[in-house]
Short mmCIF file of C-alpha atoms and ligand atoms in Angstrom, two decimals:
data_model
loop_
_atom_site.label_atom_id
_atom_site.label_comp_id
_atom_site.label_asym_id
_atom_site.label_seq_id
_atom_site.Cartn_x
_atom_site.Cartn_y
_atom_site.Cartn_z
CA UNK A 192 140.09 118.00 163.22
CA UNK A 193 136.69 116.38 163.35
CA UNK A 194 135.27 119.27 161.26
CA UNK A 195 138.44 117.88 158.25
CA UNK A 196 137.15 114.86 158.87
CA UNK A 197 133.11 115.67 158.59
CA UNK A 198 134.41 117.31 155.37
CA UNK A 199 136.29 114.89 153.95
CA UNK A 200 133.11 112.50 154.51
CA UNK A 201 130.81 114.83 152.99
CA UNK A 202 132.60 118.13 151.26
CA UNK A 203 130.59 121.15 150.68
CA UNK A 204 129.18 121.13 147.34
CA UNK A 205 128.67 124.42 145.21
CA UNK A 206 125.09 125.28 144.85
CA UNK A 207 125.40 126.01 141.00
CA UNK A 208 127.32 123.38 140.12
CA UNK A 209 127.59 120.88 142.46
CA UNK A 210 131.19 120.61 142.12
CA UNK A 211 133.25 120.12 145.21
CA UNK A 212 133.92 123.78 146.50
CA UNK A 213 137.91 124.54 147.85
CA UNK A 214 138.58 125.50 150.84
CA UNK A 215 138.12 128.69 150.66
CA UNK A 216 134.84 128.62 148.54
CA UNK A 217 131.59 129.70 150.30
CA UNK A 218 128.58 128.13 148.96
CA UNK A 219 129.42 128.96 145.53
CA UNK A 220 132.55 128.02 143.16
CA UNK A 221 134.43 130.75 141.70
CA UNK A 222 133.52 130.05 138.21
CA UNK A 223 129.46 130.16 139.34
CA UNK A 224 130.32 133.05 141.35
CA UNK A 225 131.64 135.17 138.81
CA UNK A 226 129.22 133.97 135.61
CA UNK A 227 126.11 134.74 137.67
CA UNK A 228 124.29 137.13 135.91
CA UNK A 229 124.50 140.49 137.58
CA UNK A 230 122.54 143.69 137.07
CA UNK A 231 125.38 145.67 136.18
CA UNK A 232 123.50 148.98 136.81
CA UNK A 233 124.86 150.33 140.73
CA UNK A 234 121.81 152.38 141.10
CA UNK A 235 118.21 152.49 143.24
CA UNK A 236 117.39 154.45 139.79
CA UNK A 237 116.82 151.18 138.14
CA UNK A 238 115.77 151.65 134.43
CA UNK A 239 114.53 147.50 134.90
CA UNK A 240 112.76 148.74 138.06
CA UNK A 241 111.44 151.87 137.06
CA UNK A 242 107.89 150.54 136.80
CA UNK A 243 107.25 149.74 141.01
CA UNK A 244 108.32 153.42 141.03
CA UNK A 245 105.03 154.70 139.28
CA UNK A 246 102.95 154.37 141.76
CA UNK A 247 104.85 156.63 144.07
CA UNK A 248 105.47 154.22 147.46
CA UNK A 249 109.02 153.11 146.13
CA UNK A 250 111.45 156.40 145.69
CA UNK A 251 114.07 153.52 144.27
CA UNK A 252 114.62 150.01 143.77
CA UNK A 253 117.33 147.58 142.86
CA UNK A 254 118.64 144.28 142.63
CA UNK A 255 121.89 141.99 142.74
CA UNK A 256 120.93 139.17 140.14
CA UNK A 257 118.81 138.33 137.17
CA UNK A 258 116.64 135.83 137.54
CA UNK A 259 117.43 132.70 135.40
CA UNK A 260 115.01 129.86 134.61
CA UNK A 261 117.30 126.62 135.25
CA UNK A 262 120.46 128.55 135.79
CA UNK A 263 122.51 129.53 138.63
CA UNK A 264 120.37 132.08 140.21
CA UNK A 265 117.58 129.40 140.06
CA UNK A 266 118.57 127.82 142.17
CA UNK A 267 120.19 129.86 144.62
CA UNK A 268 116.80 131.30 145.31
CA UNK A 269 115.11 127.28 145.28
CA UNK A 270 117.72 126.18 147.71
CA UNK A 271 117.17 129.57 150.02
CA UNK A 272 113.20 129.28 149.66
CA UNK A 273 112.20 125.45 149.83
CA UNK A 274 116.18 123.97 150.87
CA UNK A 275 116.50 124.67 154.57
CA UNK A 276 119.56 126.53 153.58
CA UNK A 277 119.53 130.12 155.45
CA UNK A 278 123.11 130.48 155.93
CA UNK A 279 123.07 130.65 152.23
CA UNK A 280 120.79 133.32 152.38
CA UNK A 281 123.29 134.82 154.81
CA UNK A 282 126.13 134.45 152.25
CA UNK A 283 123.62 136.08 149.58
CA UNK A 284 122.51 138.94 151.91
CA UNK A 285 126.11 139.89 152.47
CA UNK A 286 126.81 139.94 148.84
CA UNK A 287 124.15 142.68 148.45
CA UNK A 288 125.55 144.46 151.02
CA UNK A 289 128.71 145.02 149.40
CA UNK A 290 127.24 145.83 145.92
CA UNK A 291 124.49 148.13 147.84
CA UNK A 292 124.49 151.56 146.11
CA UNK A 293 125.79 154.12 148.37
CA UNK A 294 122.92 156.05 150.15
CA UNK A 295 122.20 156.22 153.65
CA UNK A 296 119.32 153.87 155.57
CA UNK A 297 118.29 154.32 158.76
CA UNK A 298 116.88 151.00 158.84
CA UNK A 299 116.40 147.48 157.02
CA UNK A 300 112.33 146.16 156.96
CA UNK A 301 112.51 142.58 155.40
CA UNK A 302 108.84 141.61 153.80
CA UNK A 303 107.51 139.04 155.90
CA UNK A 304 106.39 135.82 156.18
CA UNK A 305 102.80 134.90 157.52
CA UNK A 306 103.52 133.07 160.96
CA UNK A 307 102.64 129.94 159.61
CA UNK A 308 104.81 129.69 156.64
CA UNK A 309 107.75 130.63 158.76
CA UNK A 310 107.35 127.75 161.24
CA UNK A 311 107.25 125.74 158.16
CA UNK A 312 110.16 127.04 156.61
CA UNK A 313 111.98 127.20 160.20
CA UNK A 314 112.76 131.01 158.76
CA UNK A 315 112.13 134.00 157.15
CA UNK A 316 114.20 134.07 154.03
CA UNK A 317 113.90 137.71 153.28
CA UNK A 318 115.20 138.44 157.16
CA UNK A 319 118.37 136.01 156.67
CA UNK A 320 119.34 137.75 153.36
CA UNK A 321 118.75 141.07 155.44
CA UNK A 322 120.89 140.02 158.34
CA UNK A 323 123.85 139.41 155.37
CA UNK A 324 123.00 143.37 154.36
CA UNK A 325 123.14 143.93 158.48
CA UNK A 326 126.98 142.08 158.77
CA UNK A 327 128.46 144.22 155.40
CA UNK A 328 126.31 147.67 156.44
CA UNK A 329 126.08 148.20 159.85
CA UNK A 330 122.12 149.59 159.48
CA UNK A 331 120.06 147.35 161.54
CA UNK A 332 117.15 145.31 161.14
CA UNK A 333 113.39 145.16 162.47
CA UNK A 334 111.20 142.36 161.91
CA UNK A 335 108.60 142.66 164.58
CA UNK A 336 106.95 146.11 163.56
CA UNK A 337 105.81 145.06 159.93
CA UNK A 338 104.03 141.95 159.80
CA UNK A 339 101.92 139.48 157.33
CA UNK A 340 98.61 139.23 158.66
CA UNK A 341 97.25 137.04 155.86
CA UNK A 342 98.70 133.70 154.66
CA UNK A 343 98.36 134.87 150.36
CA UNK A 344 101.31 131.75 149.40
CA UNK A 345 98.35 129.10 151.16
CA UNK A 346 95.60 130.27 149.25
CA UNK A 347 95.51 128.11 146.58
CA UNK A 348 91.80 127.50 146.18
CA UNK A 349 91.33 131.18 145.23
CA UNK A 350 91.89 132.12 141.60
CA UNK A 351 94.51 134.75 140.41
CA UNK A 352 92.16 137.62 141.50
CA UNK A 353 91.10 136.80 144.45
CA UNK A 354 94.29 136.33 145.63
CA UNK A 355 95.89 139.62 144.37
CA UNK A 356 92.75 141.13 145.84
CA UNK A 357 94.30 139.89 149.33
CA UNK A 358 97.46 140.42 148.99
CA UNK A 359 96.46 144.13 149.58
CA UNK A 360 95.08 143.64 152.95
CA UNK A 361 97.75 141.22 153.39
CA UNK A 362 100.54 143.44 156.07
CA UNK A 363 99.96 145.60 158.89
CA UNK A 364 102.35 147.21 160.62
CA UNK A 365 102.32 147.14 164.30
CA UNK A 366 104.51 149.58 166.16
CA UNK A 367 103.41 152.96 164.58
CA UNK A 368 105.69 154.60 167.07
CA UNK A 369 108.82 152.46 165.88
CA UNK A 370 108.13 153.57 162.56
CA UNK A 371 109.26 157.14 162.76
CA UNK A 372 112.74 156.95 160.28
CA UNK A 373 113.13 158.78 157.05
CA UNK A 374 114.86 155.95 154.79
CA UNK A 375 114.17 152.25 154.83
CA UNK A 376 115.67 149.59 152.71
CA UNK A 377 113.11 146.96 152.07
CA UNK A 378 114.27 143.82 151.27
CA UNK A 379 112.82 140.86 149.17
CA UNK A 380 114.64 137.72 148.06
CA UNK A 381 113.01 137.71 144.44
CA UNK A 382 110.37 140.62 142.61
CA UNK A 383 108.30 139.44 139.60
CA UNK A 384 105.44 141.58 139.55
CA UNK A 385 105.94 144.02 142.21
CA UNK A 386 102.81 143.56 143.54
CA UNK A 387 103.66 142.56 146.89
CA UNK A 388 106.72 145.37 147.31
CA UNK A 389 104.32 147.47 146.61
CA UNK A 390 101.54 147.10 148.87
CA UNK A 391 104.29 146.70 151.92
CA UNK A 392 105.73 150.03 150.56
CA UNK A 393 101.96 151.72 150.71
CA UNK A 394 100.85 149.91 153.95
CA UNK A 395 104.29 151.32 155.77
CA UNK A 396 103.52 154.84 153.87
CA UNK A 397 100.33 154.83 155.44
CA UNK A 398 101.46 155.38 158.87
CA UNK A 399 104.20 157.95 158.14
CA UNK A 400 103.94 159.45 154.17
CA UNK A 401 107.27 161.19 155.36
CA UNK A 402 109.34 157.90 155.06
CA UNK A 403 111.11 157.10 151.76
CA UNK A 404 111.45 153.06 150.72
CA UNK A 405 114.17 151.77 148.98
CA UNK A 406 113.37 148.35 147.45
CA UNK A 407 116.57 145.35 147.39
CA UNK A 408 115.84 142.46 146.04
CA UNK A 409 118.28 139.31 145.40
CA UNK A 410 117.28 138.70 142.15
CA UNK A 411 114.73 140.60 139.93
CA UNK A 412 112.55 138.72 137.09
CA UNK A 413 111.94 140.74 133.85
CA UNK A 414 108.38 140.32 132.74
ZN1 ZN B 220 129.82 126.16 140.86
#
């Protein structure tokens, strides 16, 4: 009864369009739910994709959403990144899950945050979308073997270069012995460039070549 009440007082309001979600409404409203714009392609052979896969790390990659400057997706990712908001990275996370093209994964590696970012944050948004993939899937998670070593977001006194240059010293993974499965699904809550996928893809490589990495991002931004 108090929980009515609490929402009565303050009703959930839908991320996309702040419109007073039903009842039965997580997060998002029907109509945002269903116009978000998809990628419509139920593959990890991604034609959108297909350049992270050149440089051999990534065997196949794929995405739920397009990325939309000031649209729906927009701010999904704002309100999972910078709005204290993980369940709805939760909610987002178990979305992919169910539109996750059908291979088998031994395990789900979410990129990490640098230590310090994460206390800011109060989480890792790329783990609580992964523990959404976790409830739908069933293929568990590990966070403490791959980590960020260097804080790249905080370096904003270094120009463009310098601070791609670091991003590729940037992980380290920790428990070589942990490391010993044959298909991981690496998951990201947005992919521009594909820089960073990529170097977490080569650093994890590097301690077993043997392992195959599926990349899963939220949303994917054409470039
Ligand atoms: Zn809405």
């Amino acid at each position: 009864m108090f929980k009515d009440i609490i929402a009565i007082a303050f009703p959930e309001l839908c991320v996309g369009c702040q419109n007073t979600l039903l009842k039965a409404e997580r997060h998002l409203c029907l109509s945002c739910l269903t116009n978000m714009s998809r990628n419509t392609r139920n593959s990890f052979d991604n034609v959108d994709v297909k350049v992270f896969l050149q440089a051999n790390y990534i065997t196949g990659a794929s995405y739920l959403l397009n990325f939309d400057k000031k649209g729906v997706v927009q701010r999904i990712i704002h309100q999972i990144k910078y709005g204290s908001n993980p369940k709805l990275a939760n909610y987002m996370g178990e979305l992919m899950g169910v539109s996750l093209p059908k291979h088998y994964f031994d395990l789900i590696i979410p990129v990490p945050l640098h230590k310090k970012r994460e206390r800011k944050r109060g989480y890792n948004q790329s783990l609580e979308i992964a523990k959404g993939i976790e409830n739908v899937t069933g293929v568990s998670i590990d966070s403490s073997s791959f980590i960020r070593t260097i804080n790249t977001e905080s370096q904003t006194k270094k120009n463009k270069q310098e601070r791609e240059e670091n991003v590729y010293n940037a992980f380290r993974c920790l428990k070589i012995d942990g490391l010993t499965y044959n298909r991981i699904l690496l998951v990201d809550d947005v992919v521009t460039t594909g820089v960073t996928i990529n170097v977490c893809a080569q650093t994890i490589k590097s301690i077993n070549p043997q392992i195959e990495i599926f990349v899963y991002s939220l949303a994917f931004t054409k470039i």
